[in-house]
CSV table of C-alpha atoms in Angstrom, one decimal:
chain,number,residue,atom,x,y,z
A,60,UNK,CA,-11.4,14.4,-2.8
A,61,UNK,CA,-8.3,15.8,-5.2
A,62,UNK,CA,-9.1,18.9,-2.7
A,63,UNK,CA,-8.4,17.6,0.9
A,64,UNK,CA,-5.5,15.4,-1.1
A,65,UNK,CA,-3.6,18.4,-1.9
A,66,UNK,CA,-4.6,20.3,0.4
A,67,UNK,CA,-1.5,21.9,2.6
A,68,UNK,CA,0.1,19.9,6.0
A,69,UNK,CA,-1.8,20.8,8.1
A,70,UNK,CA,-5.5,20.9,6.8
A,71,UNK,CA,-4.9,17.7,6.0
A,72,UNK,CA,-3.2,17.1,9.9
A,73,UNK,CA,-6.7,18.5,10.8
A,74,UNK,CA,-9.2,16.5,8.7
A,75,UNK,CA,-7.6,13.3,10.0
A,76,UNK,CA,-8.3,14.8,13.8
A,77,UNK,CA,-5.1,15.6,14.7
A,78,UNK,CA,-4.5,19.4,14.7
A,79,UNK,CA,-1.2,20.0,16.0
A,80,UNK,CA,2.0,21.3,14.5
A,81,UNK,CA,4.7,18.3,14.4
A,82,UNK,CA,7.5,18.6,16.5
A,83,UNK,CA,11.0,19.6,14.9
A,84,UNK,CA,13.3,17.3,13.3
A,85,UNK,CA,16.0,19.4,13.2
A,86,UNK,CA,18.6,20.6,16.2
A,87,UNK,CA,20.5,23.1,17.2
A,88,UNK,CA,21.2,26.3,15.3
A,89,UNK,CA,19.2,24.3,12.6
A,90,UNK,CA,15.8,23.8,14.4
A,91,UNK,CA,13.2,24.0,11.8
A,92,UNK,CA,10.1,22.1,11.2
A,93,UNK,CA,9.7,19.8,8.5
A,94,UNK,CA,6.5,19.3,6.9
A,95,UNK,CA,6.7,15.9,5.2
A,96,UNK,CA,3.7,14.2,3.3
A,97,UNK,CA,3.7,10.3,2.1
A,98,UNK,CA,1.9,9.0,-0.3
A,99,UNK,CA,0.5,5.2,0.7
A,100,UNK,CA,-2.6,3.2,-0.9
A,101,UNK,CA,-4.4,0.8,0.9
A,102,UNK,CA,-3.1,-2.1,-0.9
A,103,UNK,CA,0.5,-1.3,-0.6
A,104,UNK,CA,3.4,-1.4,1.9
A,105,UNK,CA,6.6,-0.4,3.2
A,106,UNK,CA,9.3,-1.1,5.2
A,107,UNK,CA,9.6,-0.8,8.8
A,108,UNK,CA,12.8,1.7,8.7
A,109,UNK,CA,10.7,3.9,5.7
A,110,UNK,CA,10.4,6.9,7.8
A,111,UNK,CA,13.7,6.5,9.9
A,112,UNK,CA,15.4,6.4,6.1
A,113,UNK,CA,13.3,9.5,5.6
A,114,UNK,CA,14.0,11.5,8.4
A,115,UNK,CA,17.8,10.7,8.3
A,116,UNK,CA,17.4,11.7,4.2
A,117,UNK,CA,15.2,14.9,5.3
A,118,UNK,CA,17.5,16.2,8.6
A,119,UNK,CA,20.8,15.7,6.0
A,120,UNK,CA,19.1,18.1,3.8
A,121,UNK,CA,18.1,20.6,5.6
A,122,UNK,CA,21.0,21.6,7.3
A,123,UNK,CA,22.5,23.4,4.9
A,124,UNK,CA,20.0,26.4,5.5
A,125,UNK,CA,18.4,27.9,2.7
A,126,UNK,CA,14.5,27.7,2.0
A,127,UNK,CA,11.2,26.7,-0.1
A,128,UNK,CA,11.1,27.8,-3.4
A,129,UNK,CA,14.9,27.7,-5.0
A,130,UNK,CA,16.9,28.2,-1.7
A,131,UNK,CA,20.4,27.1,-1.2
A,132,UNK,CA,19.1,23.4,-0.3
A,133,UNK,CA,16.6,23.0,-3.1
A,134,UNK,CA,13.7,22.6,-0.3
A,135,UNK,CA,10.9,21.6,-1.2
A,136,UNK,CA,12.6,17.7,-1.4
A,137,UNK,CA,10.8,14.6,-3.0
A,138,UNK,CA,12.0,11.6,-1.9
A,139,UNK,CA,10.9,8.4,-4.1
A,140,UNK,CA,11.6,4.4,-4.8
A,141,UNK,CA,12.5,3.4,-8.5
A,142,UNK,CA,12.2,-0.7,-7.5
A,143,UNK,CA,9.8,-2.6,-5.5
A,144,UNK,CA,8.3,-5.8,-4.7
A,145,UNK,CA,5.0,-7.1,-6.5
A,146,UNK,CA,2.8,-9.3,-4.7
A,147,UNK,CA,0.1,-11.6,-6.6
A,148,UNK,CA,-2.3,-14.2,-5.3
A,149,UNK,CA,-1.5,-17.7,-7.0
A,150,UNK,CA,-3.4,-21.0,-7.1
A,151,UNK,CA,-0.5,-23.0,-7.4
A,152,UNK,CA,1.8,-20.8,-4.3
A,153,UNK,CA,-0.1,-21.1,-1.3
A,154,UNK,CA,0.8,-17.8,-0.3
A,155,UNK,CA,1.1,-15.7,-3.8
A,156,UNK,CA,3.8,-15.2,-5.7
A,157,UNK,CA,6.7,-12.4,-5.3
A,158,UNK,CA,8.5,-10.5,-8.0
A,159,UNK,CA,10.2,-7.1,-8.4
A,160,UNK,CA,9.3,-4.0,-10.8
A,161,UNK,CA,10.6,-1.0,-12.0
A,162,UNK,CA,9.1,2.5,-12.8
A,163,UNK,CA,8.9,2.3,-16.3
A,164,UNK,CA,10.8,6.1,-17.3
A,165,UNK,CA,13.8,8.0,-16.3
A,166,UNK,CA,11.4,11.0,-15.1
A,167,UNK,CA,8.7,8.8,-12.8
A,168,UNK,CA,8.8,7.7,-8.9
A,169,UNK,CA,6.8,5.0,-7.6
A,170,UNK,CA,3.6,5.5,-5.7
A,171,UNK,CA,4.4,4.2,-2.7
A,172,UNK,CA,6.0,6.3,-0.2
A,173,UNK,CA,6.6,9.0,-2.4
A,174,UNK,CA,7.1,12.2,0.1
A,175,UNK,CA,7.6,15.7,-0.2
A,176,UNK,CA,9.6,17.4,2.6
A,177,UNK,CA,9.1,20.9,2.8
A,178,UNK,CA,9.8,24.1,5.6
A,179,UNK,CA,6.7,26.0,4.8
A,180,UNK,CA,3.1,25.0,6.7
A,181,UNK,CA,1.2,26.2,3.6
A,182,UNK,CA,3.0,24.0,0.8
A,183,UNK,CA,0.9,21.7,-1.2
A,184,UNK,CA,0.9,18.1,-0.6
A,185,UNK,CA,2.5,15.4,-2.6
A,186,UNK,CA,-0.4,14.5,-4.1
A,187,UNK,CA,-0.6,17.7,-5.9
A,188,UNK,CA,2.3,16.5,-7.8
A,189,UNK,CA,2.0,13.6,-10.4
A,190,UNK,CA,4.2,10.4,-9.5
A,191,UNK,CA,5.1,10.7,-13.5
A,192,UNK,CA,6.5,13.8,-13.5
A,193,UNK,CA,8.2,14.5,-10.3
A,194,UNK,CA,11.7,13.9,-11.8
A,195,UNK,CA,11.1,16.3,-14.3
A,196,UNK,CA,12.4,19.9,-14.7
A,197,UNK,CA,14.3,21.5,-11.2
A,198,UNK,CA,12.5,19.5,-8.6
A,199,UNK,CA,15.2,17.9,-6.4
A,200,UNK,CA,14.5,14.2,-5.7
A,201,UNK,CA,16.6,12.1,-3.6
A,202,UNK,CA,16.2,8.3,-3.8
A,203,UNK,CA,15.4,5.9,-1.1
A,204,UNK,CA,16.6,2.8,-2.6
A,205,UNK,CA,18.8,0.8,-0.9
A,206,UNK,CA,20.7,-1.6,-3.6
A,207,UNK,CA,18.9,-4.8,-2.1
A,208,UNK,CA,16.9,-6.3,-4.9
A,209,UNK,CA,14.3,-8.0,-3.2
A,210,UNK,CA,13.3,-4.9,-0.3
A,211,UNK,CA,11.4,-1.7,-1.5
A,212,UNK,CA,8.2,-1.2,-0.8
A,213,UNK,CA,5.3,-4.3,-2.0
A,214,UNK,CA,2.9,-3.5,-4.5
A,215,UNK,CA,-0.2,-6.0,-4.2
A,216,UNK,CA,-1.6,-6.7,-7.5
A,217,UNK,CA,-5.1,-8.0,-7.1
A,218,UNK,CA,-7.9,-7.9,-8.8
A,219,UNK,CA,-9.0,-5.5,-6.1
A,220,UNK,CA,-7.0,-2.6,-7.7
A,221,UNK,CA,-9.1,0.0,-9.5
A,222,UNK,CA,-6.4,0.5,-12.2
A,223,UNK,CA,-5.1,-3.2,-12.9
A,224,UNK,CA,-2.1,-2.3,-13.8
A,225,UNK,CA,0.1,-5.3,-13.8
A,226,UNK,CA,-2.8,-7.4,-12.6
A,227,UNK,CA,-3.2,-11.3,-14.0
A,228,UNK,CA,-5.4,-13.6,-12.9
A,229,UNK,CA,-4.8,-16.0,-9.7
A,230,UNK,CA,-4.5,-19.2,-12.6
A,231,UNK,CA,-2.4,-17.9,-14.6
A,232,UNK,CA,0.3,-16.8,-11.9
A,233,UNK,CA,3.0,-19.1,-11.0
A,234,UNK,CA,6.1,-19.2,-9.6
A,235,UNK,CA,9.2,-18.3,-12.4
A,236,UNK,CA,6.9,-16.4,-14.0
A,237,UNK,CA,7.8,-12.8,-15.6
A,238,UNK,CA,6.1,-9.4,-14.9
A,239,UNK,CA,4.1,-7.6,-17.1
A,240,UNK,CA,5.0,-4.7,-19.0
A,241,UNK,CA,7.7,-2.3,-19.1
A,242,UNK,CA,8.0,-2.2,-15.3
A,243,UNK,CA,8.7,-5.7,-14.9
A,244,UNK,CA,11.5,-7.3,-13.5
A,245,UNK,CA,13.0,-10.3,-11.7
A,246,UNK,CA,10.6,-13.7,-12.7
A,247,UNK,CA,8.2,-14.4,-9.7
A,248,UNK,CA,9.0,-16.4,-6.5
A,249,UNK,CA,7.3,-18.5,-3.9
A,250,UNK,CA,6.2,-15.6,-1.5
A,251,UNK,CA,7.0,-18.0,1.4
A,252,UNK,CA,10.3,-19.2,0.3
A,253,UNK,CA,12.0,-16.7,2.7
A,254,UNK,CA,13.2,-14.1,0.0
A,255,UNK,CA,10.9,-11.5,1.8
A,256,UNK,CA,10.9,-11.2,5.7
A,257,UNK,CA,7.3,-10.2,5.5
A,258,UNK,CA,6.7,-10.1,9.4
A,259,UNK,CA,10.3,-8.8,10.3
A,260,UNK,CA,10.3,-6.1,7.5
A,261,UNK,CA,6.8,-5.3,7.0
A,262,UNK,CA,5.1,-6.5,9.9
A,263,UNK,CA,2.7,-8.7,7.7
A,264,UNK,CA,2.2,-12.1,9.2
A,265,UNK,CA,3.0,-15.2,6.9
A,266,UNK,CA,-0.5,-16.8,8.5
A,267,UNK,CA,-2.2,-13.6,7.3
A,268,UNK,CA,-0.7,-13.4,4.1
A,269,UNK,CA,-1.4,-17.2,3.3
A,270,UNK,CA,-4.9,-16.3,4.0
A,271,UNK,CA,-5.3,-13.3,2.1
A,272,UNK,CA,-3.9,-15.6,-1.4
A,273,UNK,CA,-7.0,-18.2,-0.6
A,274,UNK,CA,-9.6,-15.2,0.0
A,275,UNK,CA,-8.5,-13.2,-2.9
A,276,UNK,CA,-8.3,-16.6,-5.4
A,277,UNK,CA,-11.1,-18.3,-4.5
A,278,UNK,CA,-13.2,-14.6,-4.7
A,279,UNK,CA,-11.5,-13.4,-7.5
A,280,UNK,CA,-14.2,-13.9,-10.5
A,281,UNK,CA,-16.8,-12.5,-8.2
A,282,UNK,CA,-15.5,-9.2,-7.4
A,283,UNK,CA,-14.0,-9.2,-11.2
A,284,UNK,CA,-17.6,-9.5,-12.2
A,285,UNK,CA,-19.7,-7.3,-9.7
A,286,UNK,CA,-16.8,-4.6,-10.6
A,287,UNK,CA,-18.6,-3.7,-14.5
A,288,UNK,CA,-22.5,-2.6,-14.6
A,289,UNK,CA,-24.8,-5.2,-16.3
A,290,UNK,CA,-24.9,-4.0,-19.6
A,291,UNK,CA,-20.7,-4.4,-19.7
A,292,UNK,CA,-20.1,-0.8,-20.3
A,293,UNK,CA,-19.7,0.7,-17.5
A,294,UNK,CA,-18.0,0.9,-13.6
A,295,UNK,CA,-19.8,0.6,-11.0
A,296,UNK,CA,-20.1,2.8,-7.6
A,297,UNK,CA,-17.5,0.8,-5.1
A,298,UNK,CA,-14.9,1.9,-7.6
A,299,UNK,CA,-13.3,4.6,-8.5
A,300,UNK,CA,-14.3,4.4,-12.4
A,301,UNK,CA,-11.3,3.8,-13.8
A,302,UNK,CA,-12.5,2.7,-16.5
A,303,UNK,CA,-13.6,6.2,-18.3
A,304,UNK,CA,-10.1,7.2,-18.3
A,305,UNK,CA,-9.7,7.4,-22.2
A,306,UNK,CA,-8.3,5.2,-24.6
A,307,UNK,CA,-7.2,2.7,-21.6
A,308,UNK,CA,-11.0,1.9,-21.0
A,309,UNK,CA,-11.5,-1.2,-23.1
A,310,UNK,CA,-8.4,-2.8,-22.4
A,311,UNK,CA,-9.0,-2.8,-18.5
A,312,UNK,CA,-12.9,-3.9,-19.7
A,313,UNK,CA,-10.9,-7.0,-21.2
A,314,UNK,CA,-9.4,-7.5,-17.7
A,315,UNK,CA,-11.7,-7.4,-16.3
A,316,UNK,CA,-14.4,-10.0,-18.1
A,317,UNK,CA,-10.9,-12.5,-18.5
A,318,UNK,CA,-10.7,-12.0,-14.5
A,319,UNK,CA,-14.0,-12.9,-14.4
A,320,UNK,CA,-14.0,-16.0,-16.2
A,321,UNK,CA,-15.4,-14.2,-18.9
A,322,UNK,CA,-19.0,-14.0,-17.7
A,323,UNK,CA,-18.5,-10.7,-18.5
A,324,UNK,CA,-21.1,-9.8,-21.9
A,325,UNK,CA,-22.0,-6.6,-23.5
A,326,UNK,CA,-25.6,-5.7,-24.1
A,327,UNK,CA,-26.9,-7.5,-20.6
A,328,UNK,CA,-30.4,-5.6,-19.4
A,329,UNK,CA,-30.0,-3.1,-16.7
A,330,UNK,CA,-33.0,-4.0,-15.8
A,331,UNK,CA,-32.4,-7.3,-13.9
A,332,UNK,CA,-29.7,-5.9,-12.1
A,333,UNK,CA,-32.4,-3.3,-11.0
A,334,UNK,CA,-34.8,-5.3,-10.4
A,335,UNK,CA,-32.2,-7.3,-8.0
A,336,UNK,CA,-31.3,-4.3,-6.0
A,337,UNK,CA,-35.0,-3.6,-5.7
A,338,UNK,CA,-35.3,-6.9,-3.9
A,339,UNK,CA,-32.5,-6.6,-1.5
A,340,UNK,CA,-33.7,-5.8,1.6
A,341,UNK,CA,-32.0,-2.0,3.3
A,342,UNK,CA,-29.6,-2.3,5.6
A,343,UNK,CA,-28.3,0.0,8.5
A,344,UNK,CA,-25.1,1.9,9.0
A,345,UNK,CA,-22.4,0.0,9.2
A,346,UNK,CA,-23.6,-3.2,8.5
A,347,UNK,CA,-21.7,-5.5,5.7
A,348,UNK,CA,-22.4,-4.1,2.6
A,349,UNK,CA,-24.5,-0.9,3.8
A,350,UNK,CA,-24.3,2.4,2.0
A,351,UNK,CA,-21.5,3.8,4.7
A,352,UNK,CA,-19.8,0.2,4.0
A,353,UNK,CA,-19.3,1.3,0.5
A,354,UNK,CA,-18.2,4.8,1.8
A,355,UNK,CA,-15.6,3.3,3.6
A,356,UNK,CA,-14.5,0.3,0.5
A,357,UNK,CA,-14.0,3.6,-1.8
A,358,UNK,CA,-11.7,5.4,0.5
A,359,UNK,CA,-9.8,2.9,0.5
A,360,UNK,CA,-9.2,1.3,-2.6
A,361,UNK,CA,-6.6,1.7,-4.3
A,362,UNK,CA,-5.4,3.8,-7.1
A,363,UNK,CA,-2.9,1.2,-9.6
């Protein structure tokens, strides 16, 4: 998939079904278009005025003239957020808990709704550029923060993310509590104590969010669990096998079997867990749980 990911503006306009060229964001003498990919995984979100920030940021830039590749303006432009918001279920907060975080060097962006602006149709996409080093060397980066502590995009740390990073489990996330890491930041608040206008900012509904906490504690052993392979060595096929990236692997294995209550054993047959799927009767496309349901559950997890 790195392929289609990186692929230029508008193959990827294309693949998604939509082959037009966008309309200009410029005016006057200075009408140009702007080719502008964001980056955005399925577990994260952003702030209702994101692109109007963007654009504003974008159409500010370009003005000047100049072109990709070293121009006058320094086109192509990466726009990124430093701070966001963190968002982990709770059993003890009936909607989660809230905190802030930090990228953790001078030289990274954070995922979410990092975007490259560029003039040229053909330029690479942002994902062709890692979120670690985009502040490195000559690139020129403007930031979308806005000074508000508690606003930036939300980062949802569940047990649902193929990277865990940041990730505790449901009972042992509380309310004052601290972050993990070197991107932590402010200690964790009620997520419905009106710090966050979730439905005004983000357009997510406190109802919803309430019952997304309860889904993903009351389910989050099981998923921690059906996550490794039987023997305890290995991911399995709904994720994106995060797992094998190097010297990280066993610690996100420990995660992963303390998410899981630690049912999680080494050395456990392969062979019962075959002879289950043996058992299970087939099921057609689309249905709960079908091969094309899994298709669709690995496009979109995410990747923290």
């Amino acid at each position: 998939h790195a392929a289609a990911y990186e692929a230029p503006c508008l193959r990827q306009i294309s693949l998604a079904g939509l082959p037009t060229d966008p309309p200009s964001a410029l005016s006057g003498a200075h009408r140009r278009r702007v080719y502008l990919t964001s980056r955005l995984d399925a577990d994260d979100a952003l702030d209702s005025s994101f692109f109007a920030a963007v654009h504003g940021r974008v159409a500010s830039a370009a003005a000047g003239g100049g072109g990709d590749g070293g121009g006058a303006d320094g086109f192509p432009l990466y726009l990124c957020h430093l701070h966001a918001l963190a968002w982990l279920p709770s059993t003890t907060a009936g909607s989660g808990v809230v905190s802030t975080e930090d990228a953790i060097a001078s030289w990274h962006c954070l995922t979410p709704g990092l975007t490259k602006a560029s003039f040229s149709r053909e330029a690479r996409s942002v994902h062709a550029v890692s979120h670690t080093e985009v502040r490195k060397g000559s690139r020129r980066v403007a930031l979308l923060d806005s000074g508000e502590r508690w606003s930036g995009p939300v980062r949802a740390r569940t047990v649902t993310s193929d990277g865990l990073k940041g990730v505790r489990s449901a009972r042992e996330t509380a309310v004052g509590g601290g972050g993990e890491g070197k991107r932590a930041g402010a200690p964790a608040r009620d997520a419905d104590d009106g710090t966050v206008p979730w439905a005004a900012r983000y357009g997510i509904s406190p109802a919803e969010l309430r019952r997304a906490n309860e889904e993903l504690t009351r389910l989050e052993a099981r998923v921690a669990e059906e996550r490794v392979s039987p023997d305890g060595n290995d991911c399995v096929a709904d994720f994106s096998c995060a797992l094998h990236l190097g010297k990280k692997a066993p610690a996100r294995l420990a995660r992963l079997t303390k998410l899981a209550k630690g049912k999680l054993k080494k050395g456990r047959s392969s062979r019962r867990e075959s002879s289950l799927s043996s058992r299970r009767p087939s099921r057609r496309r689309g249905e709960p749980g079908s091969a094309h349901d899994s298709a669709e559950l690995r496009r979109h997890r995410s990747r923290d």
